């Protein structure tokens, strides 16, 4: 047995130094946290302010063709309600043929504007003086000092709070700047969940605030699907990663499912979100990170999200019939098989070797069952074909059969000559 003597003089000095430095370390961490929090808020404000330039220059005006159509649909929803909107056949669109609007568009953007409008109408208009709280007084002095130092773009606090319900037009014009800030925030949260670094989260928020690809679809008046979909995409990815942070955080999968439903309502790009999460869940199995928490999180996300997506008229039964959405469905079924194997192992206290052989047998039976089901369903036409947009990307020099898809350049694959012409990068 080794005797433990009294601590050395050097160890005592080190401990005393740590005790003395603790208050300074605490103050430094507190100041660093407030600095990071301020920079995060600043990035969100910058995202909003940059997107307000068209409104400041031209007023509350909807820009481009698609935003005008979306605004008209939102106006109809606000005037007639959700029930009539989903039954609306618009004879003024694609004249003289007309078009059933409620069942052929992703209505999430219009529902967002409608919800904001209804909420604002329930709050009476008012005008009151800004409260003279100590915290607000301190913030006002800090802003004044900051502006004196040359940061004149820092916004001032208003003297009065003036509120009145906004019109549908104004709400549709303001949704892109509002959701630009929200998308920047969720991108920062997503980055923090990946890196566990607050500094990286602040930088990611700032980058998303000024990213040209995001700006072009979210400036004031650009009332298009992408302006709300980017926030929904970032939110869904963040919630998914949050739900698998550890085995005990699987309840976040419920919020992931609801966020995905909003993504489905907002934009047809939900297929990208679904396949990305499905692929990530599959990779977790390959990396040996499958556990009860991951199983519960993905199961909750898929069941809630798929059930909600199938309630959207334009989506319908696609989540369980479309070829481009089969991957996540197969991952879901595979997760049930893995969970069953784990349950059987715990119940019967199997050895490692016996469990591996049992899992292999069950997996083979599962794959054989899938092949038989696919063989029986394929002749009946159960599986739907790839969408026109997907076919347009992979089938070159052919028509998809949908004139609307064929006429839009973004639905066609890019040619290598484009890089040489515009980027000076011959490939």
PDB file of C-alpha atoms in Angstrom, residues 77-375:
ATOM      1  CA  UNK A  77     -57.928  32.302 -47.940  1.00  0.00           C
ATOM      2  CA  UNK A  78     -58.153  35.331 -45.641  1.00  0.00           C
ATOM      3  CA  UNK A  79     -61.471  36.331 -47.173  1.00  0.00           C
ATOM      4  CA  UNK A  80     -63.178  32.920 -47.459  1.00  0.00           C
ATOM      5  CA  UNK A  81     -61.428  30.695 -44.894  1.00  0.00           C
ATOM      6  CA  UNK A  82     -59.596  27.365 -45.115  1.00  0.00           C
ATOM      7  CA  UNK A  83     -62.575  25.172 -45.988  1.00  0.00           C
ATOM      8  CA  UNK A  84     -63.516  27.126 -49.115  1.00  0.00           C
ATOM      9  CA  UNK A  85     -59.855  27.583 -50.065  1.00  0.00           C
ATOM     10  CA  UNK A  86     -59.307  23.826 -50.450  1.00  0.00           C
ATOM     11  CA  UNK A  87     -62.395  23.627 -52.691  1.00  0.00           C
ATOM     12  CA  UNK A  88     -61.507  26.703 -54.764  1.00  0.00           C
ATOM     13  CA  UNK A  89     -61.431  26.291 -58.533  1.00  0.00           C
ATOM     14  CA  UNK A  90     -59.896  29.461 -59.981  1.00  0.00           C
ATOM     15  CA  UNK A  91     -61.184  30.219 -63.493  1.00  0.00           C
ATOM     16  CA  UNK A  92     -58.805  33.184 -63.812  1.00  0.00           C
ATOM     17  CA  UNK A  93     -55.657  31.024 -63.594  1.00  0.00           C
ATOM     18  CA  UNK A  94     -54.474  29.258 -66.761  1.00  0.00           C
ATOM     19  CA  UNK A  95     -57.371  30.985 -68.527  1.00  0.00           C
ATOM     20  CA  UNK A  96     -59.643  29.753 -70.040  1.00  0.00           C
ATOM     21  CA  UNK A  97     -59.044  26.255 -68.579  1.00  0.00           C
ATOM     22  CA  UNK A  98     -58.818  27.277 -64.936  1.00  0.00           C
ATOM     23  CA  UNK A  99     -57.116  25.456 -62.102  1.00  0.00           C
ATOM     24  CA  UNK A 100     -58.117  23.861 -58.750  1.00  0.00           C
ATOM     25  CA  UNK A 101     -55.913  25.943 -56.445  1.00  0.00           C
ATOM     26  CA  UNK A 102     -56.478  24.369 -53.037  1.00  0.00           C
ATOM     27  CA  UNK A 103     -55.533  20.870 -54.153  1.00  0.00           C
ATOM     28  CA  UNK A 104     -52.587  21.712 -56.438  1.00  0.00           C
ATOM     29  CA  UNK A 105     -50.395  24.042 -54.352  1.00  0.00           C
ATOM     30  CA  UNK A 106     -48.462  23.759 -51.111  1.00  0.00           C
ATOM     31  CA  UNK A 107     -50.578  26.021 -48.897  1.00  0.00           C
ATOM     32  CA  UNK A 108     -48.219  26.482 -45.968  1.00  0.00           C
ATOM     33  CA  UNK A 109     -47.185  29.986 -46.958  1.00  0.00           C
ATOM     34  CA  UNK A 110     -50.772  31.144 -47.406  1.00  0.00           C
ATOM     35  CA  UNK A 111     -51.761  29.491 -44.118  1.00  0.00           C
ATOM     36  CA  UNK A 112     -48.917  31.326 -42.380  1.00  0.00           C
ATOM     37  CA  UNK A 113     -50.131  34.681 -43.684  1.00  0.00           C
ATOM     38  CA  UNK A 114     -53.712  33.747 -42.809  1.00  0.00           C
ATOM     39  CA  UNK A 115     -52.728  32.719 -39.271  1.00  0.00           C
ATOM     40  CA  UNK A 116     -50.765  35.920 -38.674  1.00  0.00           C
ATOM     41  CA  UNK A 117     -53.675  37.978 -40.015  1.00  0.00           C
ATOM     42  CA  UNK A 118     -56.202  36.232 -37.760  1.00  0.00           C
ATOM     43  CA  UNK A 119     -53.953  36.618 -34.709  1.00  0.00           C
ATOM     44  CA  UNK A 120     -53.447  40.332 -35.381  1.00  0.00           C
ATOM     45  CA  UNK A 121     -57.168  40.935 -35.790  1.00  0.00           C
ATOM     46  CA  UNK A 122     -57.742  39.532 -32.308  1.00  0.00           C
ATOM     47  CA  UNK A 123     -55.409  42.112 -30.737  1.00  0.00           C
ATOM     48  CA  UNK A 124     -56.960  45.593 -30.555  1.00  0.00           C
ATOM     49  CA  UNK A 125     -54.952  48.510 -31.914  1.00  0.00           C
ATOM     50  CA  UNK A 126     -53.094  50.549 -29.288  1.00  0.00           C
ATOM     51  CA  UNK A 127     -50.392  53.136 -28.822  1.00  0.00           C
ATOM     52  CA  UNK A 128     -48.454  53.452 -25.576  1.00  0.00           C
ATOM     53  CA  UNK A 129     -45.230  54.948 -24.341  1.00  0.00           C
ATOM     54  CA  UNK A 130     -42.216  52.674 -23.980  1.00  0.00           C
ATOM     55  CA  UNK A 131     -42.004  51.435 -20.346  1.00  0.00           C
ATOM     56  CA  UNK A 132     -39.325  53.155 -18.284  1.00  0.00           C
ATOM     57  CA  UNK A 133     -37.831  49.968 -16.909  1.00  0.00           C
ATOM     58  CA  UNK A 134     -34.247  50.020 -15.687  1.00  0.00           C
ATOM     59  CA  UNK A 135     -33.184  47.319 -18.142  1.00  0.00           C
ATOM     60  CA  UNK A 136     -34.634  49.256 -21.097  1.00  0.00           C
ATOM     61  CA  UNK A 137     -32.970  52.451 -19.878  1.00  0.00           C
ATOM     62  CA  UNK A 138     -29.654  50.601 -19.693  1.00  0.00           C
ATOM     63  CA  UNK A 139     -30.128  49.217 -23.209  1.00  0.00           C
ATOM     64  CA  UNK A 140     -30.989  52.686 -24.512  1.00  0.00           C
ATOM     65  CA  UNK A 141     -27.809  54.152 -22.999  1.00  0.00           C
ATOM     66  CA  UNK A 142     -25.736  51.300 -24.409  1.00  0.00           C
ATOM     67  CA  UNK A 143     -27.167  51.877 -27.876  1.00  0.00           C
ATOM     68  CA  UNK A 144     -26.487  55.605 -27.610  1.00  0.00           C
ATOM     69  CA  UNK A 145     -22.868  54.982 -26.625  1.00  0.00           C
ATOM     70  CA  UNK A 146     -22.448  52.446 -29.431  1.00  0.00           C
ATOM     71  CA  UNK A 147     -23.773  54.896 -32.004  1.00  0.00           C
ATOM     72  CA  UNK A 148     -21.373  57.577 -30.734  1.00  0.00           C
ATOM     73  CA  UNK A 149     -18.493  55.179 -31.345  1.00  0.00           C
ATOM     74  CA  UNK A 150     -19.447  55.067 -35.045  1.00  0.00           C
ATOM     75  CA  UNK A 151     -21.893  52.147 -35.181  1.00  0.00           C
ATOM     76  CA  UNK A 152     -24.758  54.272 -36.468  1.00  0.00           C
ATOM     77  CA  UNK A 153     -26.582  51.294 -37.985  1.00  0.00           C
ATOM     78  CA  UNK A 154     -27.489  50.036 -34.508  1.00  0.00           C
ATOM     79  CA  UNK A 155     -31.277  50.593 -34.269  1.00  0.00           C
ATOM     80  CA  UNK A 156     -32.696  52.983 -31.693  1.00  0.00           C
ATOM     81  CA  UNK A 157     -35.422  51.952 -29.289  1.00  0.00           C
ATOM     82  CA  UNK A 158     -38.724  53.622 -30.213  1.00  0.00           C
ATOM     83  CA  UNK A 159     -40.325  56.097 -27.799  1.00  0.00           C
ATOM     84  CA  UNK A 160     -43.795  54.671 -28.412  1.00  0.00           C
ATOM     85  CA  UNK A 161     -45.186  51.195 -29.125  1.00  0.00           C
ATOM     86  CA  UNK A 162     -47.701  51.662 -31.940  1.00  0.00           C
ATOM     87  CA  UNK A 163     -49.691  48.601 -33.024  1.00  0.00           C
ATOM     88  CA  UNK A 164     -52.451  48.122 -35.575  1.00  0.00           C
ATOM     89  CA  UNK A 165     -53.488  44.999 -37.538  1.00  0.00           C
ATOM     90  CA  UNK A 166     -51.723  44.758 -40.898  1.00  0.00           C
ATOM     91  CA  UNK A 167     -53.417  44.089 -44.215  1.00  0.00           C
ATOM     92  CA  UNK A 168     -52.909  40.792 -46.043  1.00  0.00           C
ATOM     93  CA  UNK A 169     -50.726  42.570 -48.598  1.00  0.00           C
ATOM     94  CA  UNK A 170     -48.442  44.023 -45.927  1.00  0.00           C
ATOM     95  CA  UNK A 171     -48.168  40.694 -44.110  1.00  0.00           C
ATOM     96  CA  UNK A 172     -47.226  38.929 -47.347  1.00  0.00           C
ATOM     97  CA  UNK A 173     -44.575  41.588 -48.003  1.00  0.00           C
ATOM     98  CA  UNK A 174     -43.137  41.262 -44.487  1.00  0.00           C
ATOM     99  CA  UNK A 175     -43.107  37.464 -44.165  1.00  0.00           C
ATOM    100  CA  UNK A 176     -39.831  37.060 -46.162  1.00  0.00           C
ATOM    101  CA  UNK A 177     -37.818  39.420 -43.869  1.00  0.00           C
ATOM    102  CA  UNK A 178     -39.373  37.880 -40.755  1.00  0.00           C
ATOM    103  CA  UNK A 179     -38.605  34.344 -41.851  1.00  0.00           C
ATOM    104  CA  UNK A 180     -35.160  35.373 -43.087  1.00  0.00           C
ATOM    105  CA  UNK A 181     -34.265  36.143 -39.478  1.00  0.00           C
ATOM    106  CA  UNK A 182     -35.894  32.926 -38.264  1.00  0.00           C
ATOM    107  CA  UNK A 183     -33.991  30.848 -40.831  1.00  0.00           C
ATOM    108  CA  UNK A 184     -30.722  32.485 -39.744  1.00  0.00           C
ATOM    109  CA  UNK A 185     -31.475  31.634 -36.101  1.00  0.00           C
ATOM    110  CA  UNK A 186     -32.236  27.983 -36.838  1.00  0.00           C
ATOM    111  CA  UNK A 187     -29.101  27.702 -38.959  1.00  0.00           C
ATOM    112  CA  UNK A 188     -27.122  28.912 -35.949  1.00  0.00           C
ATOM    113  CA  UNK A 189     -28.859  26.388 -33.692  1.00  0.00           C
ATOM    114  CA  UNK A 190     -28.184  23.631 -36.232  1.00  0.00           C
ATOM    115  CA  UNK A 191     -24.504  24.574 -36.324  1.00  0.00           C
ATOM    116  CA  UNK A 192     -24.307  24.573 -32.535  1.00  0.00           C
ATOM    117  CA  UNK A 193     -25.874  21.119 -32.401  1.00  0.00           C
ATOM    118  CA  UNK A 194     -23.268  19.837 -34.868  1.00  0.00           C
ATOM    119  CA  UNK A 195     -20.162  21.543 -33.455  1.00  0.00           C
ATOM    120  CA  UNK A 196     -21.160  22.319 -29.831  1.00  0.00           C
ATOM    121  CA  UNK A 197     -19.426  25.643 -30.419  1.00  0.00           C
ATOM    122  CA  UNK A 198     -21.244  28.902 -29.736  1.00  0.00           C
ATOM    123  CA  UNK A 199     -18.691  30.800 -31.844  1.00  0.00           C
ATOM    124  CA  UNK A 200     -19.441  28.581 -34.841  1.00  0.00           C
ATOM    125  CA  UNK A 201     -23.176  29.128 -34.276  1.00  0.00           C
ATOM    126  CA  UNK A 202     -22.734  32.914 -34.301  1.00  0.00           C
ATOM    127  CA  UNK A 203     -20.704  32.790 -37.530  1.00  0.00           C
ATOM    128  CA  UNK A 204     -23.233  30.469 -39.209  1.00  0.00           C
ATOM    129  CA  UNK A 205     -26.082  32.798 -38.246  1.00  0.00           C
ATOM    130  CA  UNK A 206     -24.222  35.729 -39.775  1.00  0.00           C
ATOM    131  CA  UNK A 207     -23.449  33.829 -42.972  1.00  0.00           C
ATOM    132  CA  UNK A 208     -27.056  32.712 -43.404  1.00  0.00           C
ATOM    133  CA  UNK A 209     -28.193  36.307 -42.857  1.00  0.00           C
ATOM    134  CA  UNK A 210     -26.246  37.552 -45.891  1.00  0.00           C
ATOM    135  CA  UNK A 211     -26.072  34.435 -48.074  1.00  0.00           C
ATOM    136  CA  UNK A 212     -27.013  35.518 -51.637  1.00  0.00           C
ATOM    137  CA  UNK A 213     -28.815  32.238 -52.420  1.00  0.00           C
ATOM    138  CA  UNK A 214     -31.036  32.824 -49.386  1.00  0.00           C
ATOM    139  CA  UNK A 215     -31.400  36.560 -49.982  1.00  0.00           C
ATOM    140  CA  UNK A 216     -32.694  36.209 -53.520  1.00  0.00           C
ATOM    141  CA  UNK A 217     -35.744  34.262 -52.250  1.00  0.00           C
ATOM    142  CA  UNK A 218     -36.438  36.147 -49.034  1.00  0.00           C
ATOM    143  CA  UNK A 219     -36.274  39.905 -49.665  1.00  0.00           C
ATOM    144  CA  UNK A 220     -39.290  42.015 -48.775  1.00  0.00           C
ATOM    145  CA  UNK A 221     -42.143  41.446 -51.230  1.00  0.00           C
ATOM    146  CA  UNK A 222     -40.729  38.114 -52.482  1.00  0.00           C
ATOM    147  CA  UNK A 223     -43.691  36.096 -51.202  1.00  0.00           C
ATOM    148  CA  UNK A 224     -42.576  32.745 -52.595  1.00  0.00           C
ATOM    149  CA  UNK A 225     -42.455  29.253 -51.096  1.00  0.00           C
ATOM    150  CA  UNK A 226     -38.729  29.326 -50.403  1.00  0.00           C
ATOM    151  CA  UNK A 227     -38.988  32.340 -48.098  1.00  0.00           C
ATOM    152  CA  UNK A 228     -40.673  30.224 -45.410  1.00  0.00           C
ATOM    153  CA  UNK A 229     -39.341  26.831 -46.495  1.00  0.00           C
ATOM    154  CA  UNK A 230     -35.726  27.688 -45.643  1.00  0.00           C
ATOM    155  CA  UNK A 231     -36.710  28.352 -42.040  1.00  0.00           C
ATOM    156  CA  UNK A 232     -38.686  25.085 -41.983  1.00  0.00           C
ATOM    157  CA  UNK A 233     -35.746  23.113 -43.428  1.00  0.00           C
ATOM    158  CA  UNK A 234     -33.263  24.504 -40.887  1.00  0.00           C
ATOM    159  CA  UNK A 235     -35.724  23.975 -38.026  1.00  0.00           C
ATOM    160  CA  UNK A 236     -36.452  20.360 -39.012  1.00  0.00           C
ATOM    161  CA  UNK A 237     -32.768  19.450 -39.330  1.00  0.00           C
ATOM    162  CA  UNK A 238     -31.951  21.103 -36.007  1.00  0.00           C
ATOM    163  CA  UNK A 239     -34.787  19.324 -34.195  1.00  0.00           C
ATOM    164  CA  UNK A 240     -33.762  15.981 -35.707  1.00  0.00           C
ATOM    165  CA  UNK A 241     -30.180  16.340 -34.494  1.00  0.00           C
ATOM    166  CA  UNK A 242     -31.443  17.546 -31.128  1.00  0.00           C
ATOM    167  CA  UNK A 243     -33.637  14.448 -30.827  1.00  0.00           C
ATOM    168  CA  UNK A 244     -30.648  12.099 -31.209  1.00  0.00           C
ATOM    169  CA  UNK A 245     -28.172  14.045 -29.056  1.00  0.00           C
ATOM    170  CA  UNK A 246     -28.413  11.295 -26.434  1.00  0.00           C
ATOM    171  CA  UNK A 247     -30.749   8.331 -25.812  1.00  0.00           C
ATOM    172  CA  UNK A 248     -32.885  10.429 -23.453  1.00  0.00           C
ATOM    173  CA  UNK A 249     -33.676  13.234 -25.918  1.00  0.00           C
ATOM    174  CA  UNK A 250     -35.949  11.180 -28.202  1.00  0.00           C
ATOM    175  CA  UNK A 251     -39.030  13.234 -27.274  1.00  0.00           C
ATOM    176  CA  UNK A 252     -37.685  15.970 -29.530  1.00  0.00           C
ATOM    177  CA  UNK A 253     -38.676  13.628 -32.360  1.00  0.00           C
ATOM    178  CA  UNK A 254     -42.276  14.732 -31.820  1.00  0.00           C
ATOM    179  CA  UNK A 255     -41.352  18.342 -32.581  1.00  0.00           C
ATOM    180  CA  UNK A 256     -39.286  17.122 -35.539  1.00  0.00           C
ATOM    181  CA  UNK A 257     -42.390  15.479 -36.980  1.00  0.00           C
ATOM    182  CA  UNK A 258     -44.516  18.619 -36.608  1.00  0.00           C
ATOM    183  CA  UNK A 259     -41.762  20.789 -38.088  1.00  0.00           C
ATOM    184  CA  UNK A 260     -41.582  18.405 -41.043  1.00  0.00           C
ATOM    185  CA  UNK A 261     -45.367  18.705 -41.524  1.00  0.00           C
ATOM    186  CA  UNK A 262     -44.966  22.470 -41.816  1.00  0.00           C
ATOM    187  CA  UNK A 263     -42.136  21.892 -44.292  1.00  0.00           C
ATOM    188  CA  UNK A 264     -44.448  19.698 -46.396  1.00  0.00           C
ATOM    189  CA  UNK A 265     -47.120  22.391 -46.305  1.00  0.00           C
ATOM    190  CA  UNK A 266     -44.629  25.050 -47.365  1.00  0.00           C
ATOM    191  CA  UNK A 267     -42.710  23.588 -50.310  1.00  0.00           C
ATOM    192  CA  UNK A 268     -42.259  20.574 -52.549  1.00  0.00           C
ATOM    193  CA  UNK A 269     -38.621  20.404 -51.422  1.00  0.00           C
ATOM    194  CA  UNK A 270     -39.813  18.401 -48.415  1.00  0.00           C
ATOM    195  CA  UNK A 271     -38.616  15.296 -50.312  1.00  0.00           C
ATOM    196  CA  UNK A 272     -35.031  16.508 -49.818  1.00  0.00           C
ATOM    197  CA  UNK A 273     -35.596  16.871 -46.060  1.00  0.00           C
ATOM    198  CA  UNK A 274     -37.211  13.441 -45.752  1.00  0.00           C
ATOM    199  CA  UNK A 275     -34.470  11.645 -47.687  1.00  0.00           C
ATOM    200  CA  UNK A 276     -31.694  13.503 -45.853  1.00  0.00           C
ATOM    201  CA  UNK A 277     -33.013  12.464 -42.442  1.00  0.00           C
ATOM    202  CA  UNK A 278     -33.646   8.915 -43.677  1.00  0.00           C
ATOM    203  CA  UNK A 279     -30.098   8.669 -45.034  1.00  0.00           C
ATOM    204  CA  UNK A 280     -28.683  10.033 -41.784  1.00  0.00           C
ATOM    205  CA  UNK A 281     -30.688   7.487 -39.785  1.00  0.00           C
ATOM    206  CA  UNK A 282     -29.319   4.715 -42.011  1.00  0.00           C
ATOM    207  CA  UNK A 283     -25.743   5.949 -41.543  1.00  0.00           C
ATOM    208  CA  UNK A 284     -26.229   5.916 -37.768  1.00  0.00           C
ATOM    209  CA  UNK A 285     -26.870   2.169 -38.015  1.00  0.00           C
ATOM    210  CA  UNK A 286     -23.746   1.690 -40.133  1.00  0.00           C
ATOM    211  CA  UNK A 287     -21.674   3.688 -37.633  1.00  0.00           C
ATOM    212  CA  UNK A 288     -22.913   1.589 -34.732  1.00  0.00           C
ATOM    213  CA  UNK A 289     -24.883   4.417 -33.134  1.00  0.00           C
ATOM    214  CA  UNK A 290     -28.288   2.783 -33.285  1.00  0.00           C
ATOM    215  CA  UNK A 291     -29.926   2.735 -29.849  1.00  0.00           C
ATOM    216  CA  UNK A 292     -33.358   2.969 -28.278  1.00  0.00           C
ATOM    217  CA  UNK A 293     -33.269   6.786 -28.344  1.00  0.00           C
ATOM    218  CA  UNK A 294     -32.474   6.956 -32.066  1.00  0.00           C
ATOM    219  CA  UNK A 295     -35.159   4.342 -32.774  1.00  0.00           C
ATOM    220  CA  UNK A 296     -37.836   6.254 -30.858  1.00  0.00           C
ATOM    221  CA  UNK A 297     -36.816   9.617 -32.364  1.00  0.00           C
ATOM    222  CA  UNK A 298     -36.934   8.390 -35.971  1.00  0.00           C
ATOM    223  CA  UNK A 299     -40.126   6.407 -35.415  1.00  0.00           C
ATOM    224  CA  UNK A 300     -41.912   9.408 -33.913  1.00  0.00           C
ATOM    225  CA  UNK A 301     -40.646  11.694 -36.657  1.00  0.00           C
ATOM    226  CA  UNK A 302     -41.649   9.345 -39.456  1.00  0.00           C
ATOM    227  CA  UNK A 303     -45.084   8.377 -38.101  1.00  0.00           C
ATOM    228  CA  UNK A 304     -46.129  11.929 -37.168  1.00  0.00           C
ATOM    229  CA  UNK A 305     -44.553  13.521 -40.225  1.00  0.00           C
ATOM    230  CA  UNK A 306     -45.895  10.992 -42.729  1.00  0.00           C
ATOM    231  CA  UNK A 307     -49.407  11.060 -41.274  1.00  0.00           C
ATOM    232  CA  UNK A 308     -49.426  14.867 -41.397  1.00  0.00           C
ATOM    233  CA  UNK A 309     -47.970  14.973 -44.912  1.00  0.00           C
ATOM    234  CA  UNK A 310     -50.690  12.667 -46.208  1.00  0.00           C
ATOM    235  CA  UNK A 311     -53.324  15.182 -45.066  1.00  0.00           C
ATOM    236  CA  UNK A 312     -51.972  17.761 -47.548  1.00  0.00           C
ATOM    237  CA  UNK A 313     -54.113  17.426 -50.712  1.00  0.00           C
ATOM    238  CA  UNK A 314     -51.252  17.921 -53.152  1.00  0.00           C
ATOM    239  CA  UNK A 315     -49.231  15.153 -51.430  1.00  0.00           C
ATOM    240  CA  UNK A 316     -51.862  12.532 -50.633  1.00  0.00           C
ATOM    241  CA  UNK A 317     -50.541   8.936 -50.649  1.00  0.00           C
ATOM    242  CA  UNK A 318     -47.164   9.814 -52.158  1.00  0.00           C
ATOM    243  CA  UNK A 319     -45.143   9.164 -48.938  1.00  0.00           C
ATOM    244  CA  UNK A 320     -45.938   5.436 -49.150  1.00  0.00           C
ATOM    245  CA  UNK A 321     -46.205   5.075 -52.935  1.00  0.00           C
ATOM    246  CA  UNK A 322     -43.701   7.431 -54.568  1.00  0.00           C
ATOM    247  CA  UNK A 323     -40.385   5.858 -55.572  1.00  0.00           C
ATOM    248  CA  UNK A 324     -38.401   8.907 -54.440  1.00  0.00           C
ATOM    249  CA  UNK A 325     -39.804   8.506 -50.926  1.00  0.00           C
ATOM    250  CA  UNK A 326     -39.330   4.739 -50.622  1.00  0.00           C
ATOM    251  CA  UNK A 327     -35.879   5.085 -49.020  1.00  0.00           C
ATOM    252  CA  UNK A 328     -37.017   6.671 -45.727  1.00  0.00           C
ATOM    253  CA  UNK A 329     -39.956   4.226 -45.577  1.00  0.00           C
ATOM    254  CA  UNK A 330     -37.567   1.265 -45.894  1.00  0.00           C
ATOM    255  CA  UNK A 331     -35.347   2.777 -43.199  1.00  0.00           C
ATOM    256  CA  UNK A 332     -38.401   3.055 -40.943  1.00  0.00           C
ATOM    257  CA  UNK A 333     -39.285  -0.605 -41.512  1.00  0.00           C
ATOM    258  CA  UNK A 334     -35.657  -1.596 -40.970  1.00  0.00           C
ATOM    259  CA  UNK A 335     -35.635   0.269 -37.659  1.00  0.00           C
ATOM    260  CA  UNK A 336     -38.629  -1.771 -36.530  1.00  0.00           C
ATOM    261  CA  UNK A 337     -36.741  -4.980 -37.354  1.00  0.00           C
ATOM    262  CA  UNK A 338     -33.659  -3.827 -35.420  1.00  0.00           C
ATOM    263  CA  UNK A 339     -35.790  -2.792 -32.448  1.00  0.00           C
ATOM    264  CA  UNK A 340     -37.518  -6.183 -32.479  1.00  0.00           C
ATOM    265  CA  UNK A 341     -34.146  -7.951 -32.474  1.00  0.00           C
ATOM    266  CA  UNK A 342     -32.951  -5.890 -29.512  1.00  0.00           C
ATOM    267  CA  UNK A 343     -36.191  -6.598 -27.639  1.00  0.00           C
ATOM    268  CA  UNK A 344     -35.888 -10.337 -28.309  1.00  0.00           C
ATOM    269  CA  UNK A 345     -32.281 -10.309 -27.132  1.00  0.00           C
ATOM    270  CA  UNK A 346     -33.160  -8.652 -23.818  1.00  0.00           C
ATOM    271  CA  UNK A 347     -36.100 -10.968 -23.264  1.00  0.00           C
ATOM    272  CA  UNK A 348     -34.105 -14.155 -23.873  1.00  0.00           C
ATOM    273  CA  UNK A 349     -30.700 -12.967 -22.569  1.00  0.00           C
ATOM    274  CA  UNK A 350     -28.918 -14.069 -25.747  1.00  0.00           C
ATOM    275  CA  UNK A 351     -25.168 -14.201 -26.100  1.00  0.00           C
ATOM    276  CA  UNK A 352     -23.435 -11.916 -28.595  1.00  0.00           C
ATOM    277  CA  UNK A 353     -22.847 -14.703 -31.119  1.00  0.00           C
ATOM    278  CA  UNK A 354     -26.416 -15.978 -30.892  1.00  0.00           C
ATOM    279  CA  UNK A 355     -27.762 -12.430 -31.236  1.00  0.00           C
ATOM    280  CA  UNK A 356     -25.711 -11.750 -34.377  1.00  0.00           C
ATOM    281  CA  UNK A 357     -26.940 -14.969 -36.013  1.00  0.00           C
ATOM    282  CA  UNK A 358     -30.526 -14.178 -34.981  1.00  0.00           C
ATOM    283  CA  UNK A 359     -30.310 -10.661 -36.412  1.00  0.00           C
ATOM    284  CA  UNK A 360     -28.938 -12.005 -39.705  1.00  0.00           C
ATOM    285  CA  UNK A 361     -31.799 -14.526 -39.994  1.00  0.00           C
ATOM    286  CA  UNK A 362     -34.438 -11.892 -39.233  1.00  0.00           C
ATOM    287  CA  UNK A 363     -32.853  -9.427 -41.696  1.00  0.00           C
ATOM    288  CA  UNK A 364     -32.839 -12.048 -44.467  1.00  0.00           C
ATOM    289  CA  UNK A 365     -36.505 -12.862 -43.813  1.00  0.00           C
ATOM    290  CA  UNK A 366     -37.299  -9.131 -43.826  1.00  0.00           C
ATOM    291  CA  UNK A 367     -35.575  -8.597 -47.180  1.00  0.00           C
ATOM    292  CA  UNK A 368     -37.292 -11.631 -48.682  1.00  0.00           C
ATOM    293  CA  UNK A 369     -40.632 -10.279 -47.484  1.00  0.00           C
ATOM    294  CA  UNK A 370     -39.915  -6.886 -49.064  1.00  0.00           C
ATOM    295  CA  UNK A 371     -39.055  -8.520 -52.390  1.00  0.00           C
ATOM    296  CA  UNK A 372     -42.257 -10.575 -52.357  1.00  0.00           C
ATOM    297  CA  UNK A 373     -44.424  -7.547 -51.488  1.00  0.00           C
ATOM    298  CA  UNK A 374     -42.768  -5.419 -54.178  1.00  0.00           C
ATOM    299  CA  UNK A 375     -43.200  -8.265 -56.713  1.00  0.00           C
TER     300      UNK A 375
END
